[in-house]
Coordinates of C-alpha atoms in Angstrom, one line a residue:
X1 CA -9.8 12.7 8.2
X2 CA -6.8 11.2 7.0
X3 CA -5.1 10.6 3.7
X4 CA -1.8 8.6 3.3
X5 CA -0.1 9.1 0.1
X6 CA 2.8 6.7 -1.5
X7 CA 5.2 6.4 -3.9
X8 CA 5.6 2.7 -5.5
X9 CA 8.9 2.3 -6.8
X10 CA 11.1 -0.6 -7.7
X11 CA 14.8 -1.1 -8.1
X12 CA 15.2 -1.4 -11.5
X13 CA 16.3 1.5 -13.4
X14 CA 16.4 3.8 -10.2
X15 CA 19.9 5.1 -9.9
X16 CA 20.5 6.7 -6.8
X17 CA 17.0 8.1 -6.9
X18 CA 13.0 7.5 -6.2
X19 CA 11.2 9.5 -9.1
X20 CA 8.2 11.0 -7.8
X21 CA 7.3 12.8 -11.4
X22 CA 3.7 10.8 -11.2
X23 CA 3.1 11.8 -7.5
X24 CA 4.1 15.7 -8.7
X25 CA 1.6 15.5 -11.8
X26 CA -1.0 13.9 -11.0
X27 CA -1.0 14.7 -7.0
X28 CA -3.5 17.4 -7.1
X29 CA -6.0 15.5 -9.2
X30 CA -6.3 12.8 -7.0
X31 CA -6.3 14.8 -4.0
X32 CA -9.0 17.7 -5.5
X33 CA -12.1 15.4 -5.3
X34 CA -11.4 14.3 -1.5
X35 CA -10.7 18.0 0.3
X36 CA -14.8 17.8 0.6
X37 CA -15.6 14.8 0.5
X38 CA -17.3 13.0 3.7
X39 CA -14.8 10.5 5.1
X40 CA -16.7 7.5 7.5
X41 CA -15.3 7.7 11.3
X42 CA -12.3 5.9 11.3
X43 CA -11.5 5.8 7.9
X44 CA -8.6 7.1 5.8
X45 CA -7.8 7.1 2.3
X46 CA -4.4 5.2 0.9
X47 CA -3.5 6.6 -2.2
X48 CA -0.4 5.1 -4.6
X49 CA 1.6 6.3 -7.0
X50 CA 3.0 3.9 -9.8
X51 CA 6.9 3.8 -10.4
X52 CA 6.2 5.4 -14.2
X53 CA 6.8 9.3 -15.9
X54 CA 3.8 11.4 -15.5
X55 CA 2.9 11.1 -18.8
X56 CA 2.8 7.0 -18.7
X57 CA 0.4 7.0 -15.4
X58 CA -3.0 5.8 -17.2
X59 CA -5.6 7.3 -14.7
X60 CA -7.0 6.6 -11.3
X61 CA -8.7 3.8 -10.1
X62 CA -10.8 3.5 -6.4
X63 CA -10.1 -0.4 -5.5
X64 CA -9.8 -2.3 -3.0
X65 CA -6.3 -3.4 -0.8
X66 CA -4.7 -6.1 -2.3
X67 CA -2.7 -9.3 -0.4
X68 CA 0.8 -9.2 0.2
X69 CA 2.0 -12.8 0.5
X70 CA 4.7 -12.0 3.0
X71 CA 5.9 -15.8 4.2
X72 CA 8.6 -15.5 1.7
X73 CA 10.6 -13.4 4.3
X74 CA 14.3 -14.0 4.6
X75 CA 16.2 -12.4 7.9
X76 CA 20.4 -11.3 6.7
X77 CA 22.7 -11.3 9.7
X78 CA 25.2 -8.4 9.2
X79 CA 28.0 -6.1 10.9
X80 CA 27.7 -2.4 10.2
X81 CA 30.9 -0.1 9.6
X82 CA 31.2 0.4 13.6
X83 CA 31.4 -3.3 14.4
X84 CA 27.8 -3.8 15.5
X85 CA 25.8 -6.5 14.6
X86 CA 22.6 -5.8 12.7
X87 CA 19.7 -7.9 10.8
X88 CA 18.0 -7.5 7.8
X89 CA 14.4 -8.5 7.0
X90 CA 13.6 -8.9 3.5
X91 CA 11.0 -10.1 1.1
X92 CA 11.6 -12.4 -1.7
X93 CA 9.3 -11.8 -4.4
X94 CA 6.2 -10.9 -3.1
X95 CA 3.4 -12.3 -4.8
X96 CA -0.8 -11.4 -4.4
X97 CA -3.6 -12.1 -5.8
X98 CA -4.6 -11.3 -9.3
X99 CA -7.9 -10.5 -10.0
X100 CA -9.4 -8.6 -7.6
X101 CA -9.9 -5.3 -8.4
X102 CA -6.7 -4.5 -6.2
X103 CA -4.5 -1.5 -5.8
X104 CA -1.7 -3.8 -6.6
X105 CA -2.9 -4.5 -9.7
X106 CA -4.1 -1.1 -10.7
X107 CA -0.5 -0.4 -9.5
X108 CA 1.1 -3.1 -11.8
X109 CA -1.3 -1.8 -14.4
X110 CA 0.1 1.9 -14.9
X111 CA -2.6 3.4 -12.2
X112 CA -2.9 5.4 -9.1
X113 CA -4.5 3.8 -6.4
X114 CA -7.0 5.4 -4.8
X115 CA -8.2 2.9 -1.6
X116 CA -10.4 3.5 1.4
X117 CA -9.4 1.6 4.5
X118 CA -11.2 1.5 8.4
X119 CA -9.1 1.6 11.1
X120 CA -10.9 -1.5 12.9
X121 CA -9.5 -4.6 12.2
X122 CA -12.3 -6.2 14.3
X123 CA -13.5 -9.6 12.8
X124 CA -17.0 -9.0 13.3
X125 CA -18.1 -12.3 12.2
X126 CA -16.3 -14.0 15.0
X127 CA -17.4 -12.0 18.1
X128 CA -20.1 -14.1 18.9
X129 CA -18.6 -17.5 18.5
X130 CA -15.4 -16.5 20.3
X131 CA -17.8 -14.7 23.1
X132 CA -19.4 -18.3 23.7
X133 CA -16.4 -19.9 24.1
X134 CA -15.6 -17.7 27.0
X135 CA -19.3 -17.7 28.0
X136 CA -19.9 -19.7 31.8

């Protein structure tokens, strides 16, 4: 039984701070309803936090995981204070897809997140084709 909990945030406004006001408020509600609940083997629960006050957060939402579009990667070549080289990797504008029910969107839309994930990644549908192909 695992639950991963995160705090979205974004550089605008920030400071020289992450506020975690939404994550402090509304932590325990989201977390309350899963201390019994049954959790599938191999399962955990990804929970998000939106980048807002407490008091702007608009509820919770159970969704699915969105789609990170993460080709528009860029790798920066730099020297740290010591003289070492070092790299970068950034994303330019990530982008996903609207209009699925995503906790991206419920994210974008003022809500926390509340997603279940499995821990296989197995792509069932192609076992049997890919098994044939190795087949004598």
């Amino acid at each position: 039984r695992s639950i991963a909990l995160s705090q979205v945030y974004s550089k605008e406004g920030l400071g020289h701070g992450v506020s975690f006001d939404a994550a402090e408020q509304w932590g325990e509600k989201v977390l309350r309803p899963l201390i019994d609940a049954p959790f599938a083997e191999r399962s955990l629960v990804n929970i998000n936090f939106p980048p807002l006050p407490a008091g702007e957060v608009k509820g919770i939402r159970v969704v699915r995981q969105g789609f990170h579009d993460y080709a528009r990667g860029s790798i920066v070549e730099g020297t740290d204070p010591r003289g070492f080289a070092y790299f970068w990797f950034g994303l330019h504008g990530i982008e996903h897809t609207p209009g699925h029910a995503s906790d991206l969107e419920a994210i974008d839309e003022g809500y926390v997140s509340v997603t279940p994930l499995t821990l296989d990644f197995t792509h069932e549908a192609s076992l049997a084709s890919l098994a044939e192909r190795y087949s004598p």
